[in-house]
XYZ file of C-alpha atoms in Angstrom:
284
model
C 0.000 0.000 0.000
C 1.026 3.659 -0.219
C 0.598 6.905 -2.174
C 0.228 6.877 -5.941
C 3.523 6.691 -7.816
C 5.437 5.220 -4.888
C 6.382 2.053 -6.784
C 3.961 -0.571 -5.468
C 3.342 -2.243 -8.838
C 7.045 -2.002 -9.746
C 7.925 -3.784 -6.496
C 5.666 -6.700 -7.450
C 6.972 -6.834 -11.033
C 10.549 -7.030 -9.753
C 9.615 -10.032 -7.592
C 7.807 -12.049 -10.234
C 9.804 -14.298 -12.547
C 10.661 -12.932 -15.986
C 8.483 -15.557 -17.669
C 5.435 -14.793 -15.516
C 2.577 -14.120 -17.913
C 0.410 -11.990 -15.633
C 2.054 -8.952 -14.059
C 0.857 -5.570 -12.789
C 0.664 -2.778 -15.339
C 3.141 -0.009 -14.537
C 2.195 3.564 -15.363
C 4.775 6.009 -16.690
C 2.163 8.724 -17.078
C 0.360 10.969 -14.593
C -2.657 8.646 -14.550
C -2.085 5.562 -12.323
C -2.811 2.112 -13.773
C -3.905 0.226 -10.658
C -7.613 0.881 -10.090
C -8.599 -2.292 -8.225
C -7.049 -4.655 -5.725
C -5.250 -7.418 -7.613
C -3.247 -10.399 -6.376
C -0.230 -12.075 -7.980
C 1.307 -15.393 -6.908
C 4.942 -16.405 -6.627
C 6.921 -19.152 -4.917
C 10.049 -18.815 -2.804
C 12.936 -19.615 -5.143
C 15.465 -22.363 -4.390
C 18.175 -19.707 -4.479
C 16.564 -17.729 -1.649
C 16.033 -20.917 0.350
C 19.723 -21.828 0.019
C 20.905 -18.359 1.000
C 18.580 -17.913 3.982
C 18.220 -20.922 6.295
C 15.429 -19.272 8.297
C 13.184 -19.493 5.218
C 13.319 -23.312 5.052
C 9.870 -23.453 6.614
C 8.479 -21.846 3.461
C 9.383 -24.744 1.155
C 6.424 -25.532 -1.080
C 4.460 -22.477 -0.014
C 3.377 -19.710 -2.349
C 3.425 -15.983 -1.715
C 0.404 -13.902 -2.674
C 1.302 -10.292 -3.481
C -1.617 -7.883 -3.151
C -1.434 -4.730 -5.270
C -3.651 -1.795 -4.294
C -4.604 1.559 -5.849
C -2.513 4.472 -4.624
C -3.838 6.808 -1.980
C -4.973 10.205 -3.300
C -5.145 9.021 -6.912
C -8.592 10.583 -7.348
C -10.321 7.557 -8.880
C -10.654 5.424 -5.743
C -11.330 6.897 -2.305
C -8.722 6.242 0.387
C -11.284 4.725 2.747
C -12.544 2.523 -0.084
C -9.010 1.147 -0.568
C -8.740 0.243 3.116
C -12.231 -1.237 3.048
C -11.272 -3.530 0.171
C -8.060 -4.622 1.897
C -9.883 -5.417 5.163
C -12.510 -7.318 3.177
C -9.834 -9.288 1.297
C -7.905 -10.165 4.482
C -10.993 -11.312 6.375
C -12.352 -13.351 3.460
C -9.088 -14.901 2.234
C -8.004 -16.148 5.664
C -10.808 -18.701 5.513
C -9.012 -20.076 2.418
C -5.769 -20.629 4.393
C -4.149 -17.412 3.136
C -2.176 -15.891 6.009
C -0.914 -12.334 6.181
C 2.882 -12.398 6.225
C 3.388 -8.640 6.087
C 1.916 -5.254 5.301
C 4.228 -3.180 3.094
C 3.700 0.595 3.002
C 5.821 2.264 0.294
C 6.437 5.995 0.506
C 8.382 8.058 -2.089
C 11.236 9.824 -0.313
C 11.287 12.164 -3.324
C 9.608 14.646 -3.554
C 8.995 13.790 0.104
C 6.239 16.212 1.064
C 4.333 14.577 3.908
C 0.859 16.085 3.620
C -2.027 16.098 6.062
C -3.838 13.603 3.838
C -0.882 11.203 3.968
C -0.846 11.459 7.748
C -4.532 10.549 7.865
C -4.003 7.619 5.494
C -1.150 6.272 7.608
C -3.338 6.564 10.702
C -6.117 4.528 9.049
C -3.514 2.039 7.809
C -2.283 1.620 11.408
C -5.817 0.980 12.625
C -6.322 -1.607 9.901
C -3.235 -3.542 11.035
C -3.787 -3.117 14.764
C -1.182 -3.502 17.546
C -0.840 -7.291 17.203
C 0.099 -7.095 13.508
C 2.421 -4.110 13.820
C 5.605 -6.281 13.896
C 4.552 -7.440 10.419
C 4.472 -3.880 9.043
C 7.343 -2.682 6.845
C 7.655 0.990 5.892
C 9.807 1.321 2.777
C 11.036 4.565 1.236
C 11.423 4.603 -2.554
C 12.769 6.986 -5.224
C 16.285 7.151 -3.765
C 17.656 7.388 -7.302
C 16.226 10.933 -7.466
C 18.947 12.259 -5.135
C 20.689 13.901 -8.108
C 17.605 16.036 -8.781
C 17.712 17.756 -5.410
C 18.624 21.383 -5.076
C 21.692 22.379 -3.016
C 20.999 21.988 0.678
C 18.354 19.298 0.224
C 19.136 15.854 1.571
C 17.167 12.595 1.257
C 18.720 10.969 4.373
C 17.606 14.045 6.320
C 14.060 13.497 5.037
C 14.276 9.855 6.042
C 15.366 10.852 9.532
C 12.428 13.271 9.772
C 10.057 10.436 8.906
C 11.606 8.255 11.623
C 11.597 10.871 14.352
C 8.380 12.728 13.535
C 5.789 11.347 11.138
C 6.497 7.611 11.604
C 7.760 7.660 15.170
C 4.579 6.250 16.708
C 4.149 3.356 14.286
C 7.855 2.438 14.536
C 7.690 2.378 18.332
C 4.689 0.056 18.003
C 6.899 -2.536 16.280
C 6.980 -1.640 12.576
C 10.249 -1.670 10.606
C 11.703 0.770 8.100
C 13.960 0.158 5.103
C 14.892 1.547 1.697
C 13.739 0.268 -1.685
C 15.122 0.694 -5.203
C 13.347 -0.177 -8.442
C 15.533 -3.195 -9.231
C 15.562 -6.994 -9.046
C 18.940 -7.494 -7.367
C 21.114 -5.653 -4.897
C 21.055 -4.457 -1.308
C 17.958 -2.289 -1.797
C 16.176 -4.532 -4.308
C 12.650 -5.882 -4.090
C 14.012 -9.370 -3.356
C 16.215 -8.077 -0.529
C 13.232 -6.347 1.065
C 11.060 -9.438 0.604
C 13.640 -11.588 2.398
C 13.658 -9.202 5.363
C 9.869 -9.362 5.594
C 9.857 -13.162 5.295
C 12.497 -13.442 8.007
C 10.336 -11.366 10.341
C 7.368 -13.552 9.427
C 9.339 -16.729 10.138
C 10.366 -15.351 13.532
C 6.719 -14.725 14.441
C 5.087 -17.620 12.556
C 3.598 -19.044 15.733
C 1.778 -15.766 16.367
C 0.202 -15.525 12.910
C -3.136 -17.141 13.732
C -3.509 -15.025 16.843
C -2.655 -11.834 14.976
C -5.179 -12.408 12.205
C -7.746 -13.547 14.745
C -7.170 -10.269 16.562
C -7.901 -8.381 13.328
C -11.097 -10.364 12.888
C -12.157 -9.719 16.463
C -11.378 -6.051 15.965
C -13.866 -6.083 13.085
C -16.449 -7.922 15.182
C -16.018 -5.785 18.282
C -16.283 -2.544 16.312
C -19.333 -3.991 14.581
C -20.890 -4.731 17.975
C -20.288 -1.180 19.206
C -21.904 0.226 16.071
C -25.311 -1.289 16.896
C -28.062 1.104 17.903
C -31.073 0.212 20.025
C -32.783 -1.282 16.984
C -29.677 -3.087 15.746
C -29.394 -6.771 14.926
C -29.902 -8.167 18.416
C -29.160 -11.773 17.474
C -25.863 -10.851 15.822
C -24.911 -8.697 18.805
C -25.570 -11.633 21.151
C -23.395 -13.931 19.021
C -20.537 -11.424 19.027
C -20.905 -10.948 22.808
C -20.704 -14.710 23.297
C -17.540 -14.956 21.191
C -15.869 -12.080 23.042
C -16.759 -13.641 26.393
C -15.421 -17.035 25.288
C -12.187 -15.400 24.158
C -11.738 -13.701 27.544
C -12.170 -17.024 29.380
C -10.574 -19.547 26.994
C -8.110 -17.565 24.889
C -7.590 -18.024 21.136
C -8.579 -21.679 20.733
C -9.102 -23.529 17.437
C -12.810 -23.740 18.197
C -13.003 -19.992 18.724
C -11.103 -19.361 15.482
C -13.628 -21.469 13.552
C -16.577 -19.644 15.097
C -15.045 -16.246 14.340
C -14.344 -17.232 10.725
C -17.921 -18.421 10.253
C -19.312 -15.194 11.654
C -16.967 -13.097 9.503
C -18.086 -14.999 6.401
C -21.739 -14.437 7.281
C -21.059 -10.730 7.744
C -19.252 -10.525 4.418
C -21.850 -12.360 2.375
C -25.079 -11.837 4.314
C -28.197 -10.344 2.738
C -30.293 -7.480 3.977
C -27.606 -6.011 6.216
C -25.875 -2.625 6.091
C -23.184 -2.348 3.423
C -19.666 -3.577 4.163
C -18.473 0.026 3.955
C -20.901 1.095 6.666
C -19.918 -1.835 8.863
C -16.222 -0.989 8.623
C -16.479 2.767 9.152
C -16.272 2.603 12.993
C -12.850 0.954 12.723
C -11.358 4.008 11.024
C -13.072 6.669 13.139
C-alpha cells in the first residue's frame, strides 16, 4: 500500500519471474494504472532458500502479493481502498491465506508529507492493529532521485524526519523501516526487502493465527459497538458470546472457527448494512 507513484506495482513486477505471464501494469504517465485490488502469486525460489536458512519453513508455499490503488489518486477513495483490503484479508483467511506482512511504500522524493498522507497512515495503522504491527514494513522509494535535489536538500535528512516525527509512533509500536530501489537485485532490491519481511514472518510464525484472529475480532467488536437500540440483536448476542469465550478460553481452534464463520456471514449476508458502513467505525 502507499501513495500513488510510490512504486507498489514495480515492487511486485521485480519479484515475479521474468516468464510470468500476468504482471501488474506499470504507469509512466500521470494517470495511475492500478484501479482495483489485484493479487499475484509467486513461490520462494530455491536460491533464496539456500541463502537464507530461516526461510526453510516456506518450502512448497506460495506468496500472494496484493497490489492496491494508490492513496490520493482521485479515482478510488482512500477509505474505499482500506475497506477492500480489510474485506480481502478477512475473506481470504478462511481459504488458508495468512498475512505475512503489510508493506507501506512511501516516495522519499519529492517527500512532502501532507495532512492527507498522515490521515491515510493513521487509518492504515488501525487496519493492522497492535498485534500485527511487527509485520508492518515501511519502505522509502525513489532514492535514485537524489541527483535532482537542489543544493541543501538531503534525502537521508528526510528519512530521519520520517523516523523521528511522522512515523515515530508506528515504529515504536513494532513496525520496521527500510529503503527500496526499483531493481531486481542488490542491497535495496525488491528481493532483498522481501527476504527481510519473510524473516520477520518466520520469527513470528507461531503468532500468525492469533494476529489475524485479533484483526477479525477487531472487526467484530467494532461492529458490535456500532449497533443502535434497533440493531441486529441476534448478531450482537453472538458477538458478545464470542468475546466472552475469548476472555475465558483464549484463542482456541474452536473460537477461530466460530469467528471465521461469523466473519463470512457478515461478508456475504443479505439485507444487512453495506460492508463500507460496517467498517467505518474501525477508522473513526
